[in-house]
XYZ file of C-alpha atoms in Angstrom:
343
model
C 174.743 126.880 26.531
C 175.566 126.843 22.969
C 173.614 126.798 19.550
C 170.329 128.544 19.652
C 171.793 131.494 21.304
C 172.007 135.094 19.564
C 175.203 136.453 18.513
C 175.696 140.057 17.346
C 177.718 140.473 14.178
C 179.015 143.938 13.832
C 179.869 144.714 10.238
C 177.633 141.837 9.052
C 177.082 143.030 5.667
C 180.908 143.173 4.858
C 182.700 140.615 2.933
C 183.861 138.490 5.854
C 180.857 139.446 7.979
C 178.501 137.687 5.516
C 180.695 134.461 5.753
C 180.325 134.788 9.667
C 176.576 135.263 9.535
C 176.149 132.262 7.181
C 178.529 130.047 9.396
C 176.599 131.174 12.742
C 173.461 129.857 11.046
C 174.907 126.649 9.984
C 176.130 126.130 13.549
C 172.501 126.731 14.938
C 173.174 130.225 16.323
C 170.846 133.353 15.532
C 172.915 136.076 14.166
C 171.740 139.692 14.902
C 172.899 141.999 12.081
C 174.505 145.067 13.095
C 176.603 147.946 11.633
C 176.432 151.485 10.606
C 174.689 151.130 7.313
C 171.216 150.537 7.753
C 170.530 150.120 3.971
C 173.030 147.545 3.628
C 171.898 145.720 6.728
C 168.344 145.581 5.480
C 169.581 144.090 1.977
C 171.417 141.546 3.812
C 168.476 140.668 6.093
C 166.317 140.164 2.971
C 168.467 137.209 2.195
C 167.942 135.818 5.725
C 164.168 136.415 6.569
C 163.527 136.623 10.299
C 167.032 137.846 11.267
C 166.924 140.952 13.377
C 168.546 144.146 12.157
C 170.016 146.646 14.681
C 172.013 149.662 13.120
C 174.815 151.122 15.214
C 177.904 153.182 14.757
C 181.024 153.120 16.850
C 180.378 156.873 17.732
C 176.989 156.014 19.465
C 177.489 153.986 22.680
C 173.692 153.730 23.139
C 173.026 152.067 19.815
C 175.880 149.815 20.302
C 174.337 148.812 23.598
C 171.101 148.137 21.756
C 172.931 146.073 19.324
C 174.301 143.799 22.130
C 171.242 143.679 24.177
C 170.292 140.116 24.980
C 173.115 138.638 22.868
C 175.387 135.789 24.168
C 178.492 137.315 22.382
C 179.594 139.675 19.562
C 181.760 139.329 16.731
C 183.406 142.299 15.375
C 183.903 142.194 11.525
C 184.062 145.730 10.749
C 187.239 147.376 9.996
C 189.439 149.320 10.168
C 189.648 147.845 13.572
C 191.687 150.764 14.857
C 188.332 152.688 14.730
C 185.988 149.997 15.646
C 187.701 147.480 18.181
C 187.770 149.775 21.340
C 184.204 151.005 21.153
C 182.702 147.491 20.529
C 184.918 145.971 23.216
C 183.578 148.714 25.361
C 180.134 147.805 24.507
C 180.726 144.187 25.210
C 182.282 144.883 28.659
C 179.151 146.836 29.501
C 176.891 143.956 28.383
C 178.970 141.413 30.067
C 179.473 139.287 26.939
C 182.415 137.932 25.175
C 184.061 139.674 22.389
C 185.616 138.314 19.249
C 187.038 140.164 16.271
C 188.821 139.101 13.009
C 191.367 142.097 12.963
C 194.483 141.503 10.871
C 195.817 144.972 11.952
C 198.902 144.673 13.870
C 198.654 148.009 15.663
C 194.894 147.563 16.543
C 195.348 144.139 17.944
C 198.412 145.339 20.056
C 196.255 148.236 21.251
C 193.520 145.622 22.447
C 196.075 143.740 24.560
C 197.597 146.853 25.983
C 194.396 148.884 26.683
C 192.040 146.237 27.920
C 194.075 143.296 29.419
C 193.780 144.587 33.207
C 190.131 145.367 32.840
C 189.073 142.131 31.087
C 190.993 140.026 33.530
C 189.620 141.817 36.492
C 186.014 141.424 35.067
C 186.614 137.768 34.194
C 185.593 138.851 30.667
C 186.849 137.077 27.401
C 188.287 139.292 24.489
C 189.852 137.488 21.608
C 191.338 139.471 18.975
C 192.611 138.496 15.667
C 190.407 135.323 15.418
C 190.856 135.105 11.764
C 192.974 133.595 9.201
C 195.955 136.174 9.982
C 196.826 136.173 13.571
C 194.516 133.507 15.017
C 195.365 130.613 12.600
C 199.087 131.103 12.764
C 198.766 131.346 16.586
C 196.769 128.012 16.791
C 199.442 126.240 14.512
C 202.493 127.557 16.323
C 201.003 126.503 19.657
C 199.971 123.116 18.332
C 203.499 122.824 16.823
C 205.012 123.669 20.173
C 203.309 120.853 21.831
C 205.197 119.982 25.210
C 207.656 122.881 24.497
C 207.488 125.698 27.096
C 209.591 128.176 25.016
C 211.451 128.290 21.592
C 213.939 130.550 20.111
C 212.072 131.468 16.887
C 208.782 131.021 15.136
C 208.327 131.412 11.246
C 204.955 131.735 9.692
C 205.110 131.434 5.817
C 201.964 132.227 3.802
C 201.530 130.692 0.263
C 198.510 132.171 -1.343
C 197.684 131.293 -4.938
C 196.780 134.847 -5.369
C 195.345 137.868 -3.354
C 192.368 139.678 -4.364
C 191.944 142.039 -1.411
C 188.619 143.122 -0.075
C 187.848 146.920 0.288
C 188.329 146.288 3.999
C 191.759 144.729 3.414
C 192.782 148.005 1.518
C 191.377 150.233 4.051
C 192.949 148.656 7.025
C 196.283 148.458 5.337
C 196.097 152.316 4.537
C 195.355 152.888 8.175
C 198.244 150.858 9.297
C 200.653 152.371 6.990
C 199.585 155.824 8.284
C 200.141 154.846 11.807
C 203.526 153.633 11.140
C 204.605 156.637 8.998
C 205.311 154.395 6.236
C 207.672 152.145 8.177
C 207.441 148.389 8.124
C 207.225 146.543 11.347
C 209.099 143.489 12.565
C 209.237 141.359 15.948
C 212.680 140.865 17.208
C 214.291 140.469 20.536
C 210.889 140.191 22.397
C 209.434 143.589 20.954
C 207.928 145.167 17.843
C 210.361 147.335 15.995
C 209.836 149.635 13.220
C 212.215 149.523 10.092
C 212.808 151.796 7.017
C 214.578 149.476 4.850
C 213.133 147.373 2.230
C 212.032 143.801 3.036
C 214.119 141.107 1.121
C 213.077 138.378 -0.998
C 214.115 134.954 -0.359
C 213.250 131.183 -0.961
C 210.874 129.356 1.497
C 210.908 125.605 1.358
C 207.045 124.948 1.450
C 206.254 121.268 1.874
C 205.614 119.229 -1.300
C 204.107 119.385 -3.735
C 204.332 123.236 -3.447
C 208.001 123.162 -2.917
C 210.382 126.059 -2.674
C 208.799 129.466 -3.698
C 209.927 133.082 -3.539
C 208.494 134.865 -0.439
C 208.881 138.397 0.835
C 210.721 138.243 4.053
C 209.328 140.203 7.072
C 205.986 140.511 5.377
C 204.602 141.054 8.853
C 201.067 140.011 9.858
C 199.106 139.968 13.209
C 200.905 136.645 14.201
C 203.525 138.896 15.679
C 201.118 139.924 18.227
C 199.206 136.890 18.983
C 202.180 134.425 19.139
C 204.311 136.206 21.402
C 201.429 137.394 23.852
C 201.636 133.862 25.398
C 204.383 131.875 23.881
C 207.987 132.863 24.983
C 209.434 133.242 21.678
C 211.517 136.334 21.238
C 211.884 135.992 17.347
C 208.615 135.962 15.285
C 208.811 136.114 11.432
C 206.165 136.218 8.831
C 206.608 135.715 4.959
C 204.204 136.018 2.063
C 204.637 134.559 -1.429
C 205.894 137.181 -3.783
C 202.978 136.966 -6.166
C 200.376 137.351 -3.538
C 202.315 140.405 -1.962
C 202.218 141.993 -5.489
C 198.609 141.369 -5.833
C 197.582 142.958 -2.601
C 199.596 146.103 -3.186
C 198.676 146.534 -6.687
C 195.822 149.265 -6.947
C 193.955 147.468 -9.833
C 193.681 144.110 -8.325
C 190.026 143.183 -8.416
C 188.058 142.065 -5.098
C 187.366 138.295 -4.521
C 184.844 136.682 -6.947
C 182.763 133.821 -5.821
C 183.107 130.490 -7.659
C 181.107 128.199 -5.551
C 177.643 127.968 -3.796
C 179.465 129.165 -0.344
C 180.648 132.285 -1.963
C 184.178 131.223 -1.669
C 186.763 132.630 -4.415
C 189.061 130.250 -6.270
C 192.105 131.442 -3.873
C 194.018 128.524 -2.264
C 196.382 128.794 0.609
C 198.931 126.980 2.490
C 200.301 127.968 5.941
C 203.581 126.734 6.964
C 204.739 127.261 10.614
C 208.026 126.323 11.889
C 209.203 126.579 15.453
C 212.773 126.008 16.538
C 214.480 125.509 19.809
C 218.202 124.901 20.037
C 218.971 122.450 17.278
C 215.247 121.061 17.100
C 212.490 122.025 14.873
C 208.682 121.449 14.877
C 206.245 122.216 12.067
C 202.467 122.563 11.380
C 200.902 123.014 8.043
C 197.415 124.029 7.187
C 195.831 124.350 3.675
C 192.412 125.317 2.392
C 190.490 127.579 0.237
C 189.864 131.471 0.569
C 191.429 133.215 3.330
C 188.237 135.404 3.960
C 185.917 132.487 4.058
C 188.120 130.190 6.363
C 187.920 133.149 8.808
C 184.291 132.339 9.582
C 184.718 128.981 11.010
C 187.604 130.122 12.967
C 185.577 132.921 14.636
C 182.504 130.942 15.046
C 184.191 127.819 16.633
C 185.981 130.412 19.054
C 182.483 131.808 19.967
C 181.096 128.185 20.322
C 183.981 127.142 22.666
C 183.679 130.388 24.772
C 179.914 129.876 25.153
C 180.296 126.171 26.168
C 183.178 126.786 28.520
C 185.751 125.120 26.451
C 188.317 127.711 27.456
C 191.570 127.875 29.556
C 191.681 131.489 30.850
C 189.877 134.899 30.730
C 190.916 138.527 29.945
C 192.382 139.436 26.461
C 193.770 136.268 25.140
C 194.950 134.982 21.791
C 193.452 131.838 20.206
C 196.370 129.633 21.203
C 196.071 130.559 24.861
C 192.471 130.259 25.474
C 191.847 127.202 23.480
C 193.306 123.649 23.112
C 195.129 124.348 19.975
C 195.336 120.841 18.433
C 191.692 120.166 19.359
C 190.547 123.389 17.790
C 192.300 122.796 14.515
C 190.885 119.139 14.512
C 187.306 120.678 15.004
C 187.951 122.604 11.665
C 188.682 119.491 9.470
C 185.906 120.186 7.157
C 187.431 123.647 6.464
C 191.156 123.150 6.875
C 193.829 120.310 6.242
C 196.249 120.280 9.055
C 199.388 118.273 9.598
C 201.707 118.437 12.676
C 205.114 117.337 11.967
C 207.344 116.934 15.221
C-alpha cells in the first residue's frame, strides 16, 4: 500500500493544513478535506477540483466518522490540539486507521501519550503526535545524533529562526497552553515536566558557522520535551529560541506569514542545532531550511507514507524517533532539509 490512498486532513483549510494537502497530492495521495467550516473547505476545494469535502466538528463523533470513512489515515492539522486531538484520535481508533498530528502544544502532546498509550498498544494502532517542526524534527535529530548510544545525560535543542510571523493557530495554541499552565513556564528536568514562575534567562548559543554565537532565550520550551524523553532515556532536555524570534512571536502586532514563492512559503529561514551529551562525549545534529510551517508538511506526509508502507518499528502512541529510522527519515527529506550529523 502507499500512494493513491485517501488521507483525511482535518483542519485542511488552515495555514499548515494547506501545505499538508499540497504535499499529499505531490506524493500521490488523495486528500479528503475536512474541518468544521464548510465554507472554507469548499473554498479550498475550488483550488483542487475533484477533492472531496467532508465537514466535521470535534463535538460531532458521527461527522468525524464520516470524515474518516474509507480513508487510510488521518492527519490532524486543527489546533488548538487540546481541543481537537482526543476526539480525532477517538475517531481514528473507531475507524482503525493511523493518526498523525502536527501539535506543538506541550500539554496536548503529553495528554495524548498519557491517555491513549495503553489503548493504542492493545489495539496495535499507530498514533504519532507532534509530527511537525516542533516536536517531531527535534526528536528525529536527537535520535539520529544519539546513534548507538542507549542513553545520554542531556539533550539541547536550539532554534535559530530568521524571524517568526505566527499564524492565528500558533497564537490560539499558545493562549490555551498559557491558560492551562496558569501563566507558568514549563521545563523538563530530572526526568519530568516542572513548572516555574521565574523568568527565563537570555544566553549565547554557539550555532554552527556561518551563523555563529547568537542570543537565545534559555528554556524556551517546545514539544521536544515530550517527544524526546518519551523513548530516549535522557533526564534533562532543554530547548532554546533566538531572542529576536521569541520577541516576534510574543508581540501582538507581528503579522502572519506572507508567501514569497510558488509553494506558498514565507521568507523565514531556520536552523535547528541539537546537541546530546553523555559523560564527557558530545554528538550533534543540525538541520536547516525555509519556513517552519511549510516544512511540517513533508514531515507529516513522510510519516504517513512510512506508516502505510510498513516502514515502522512499533505501534501505540509513539514519537517520530521511536517509530521510524531517524537517520533514514531525515535523508528522505533532503529536498526540504539540509541535515548534518556530527559524531
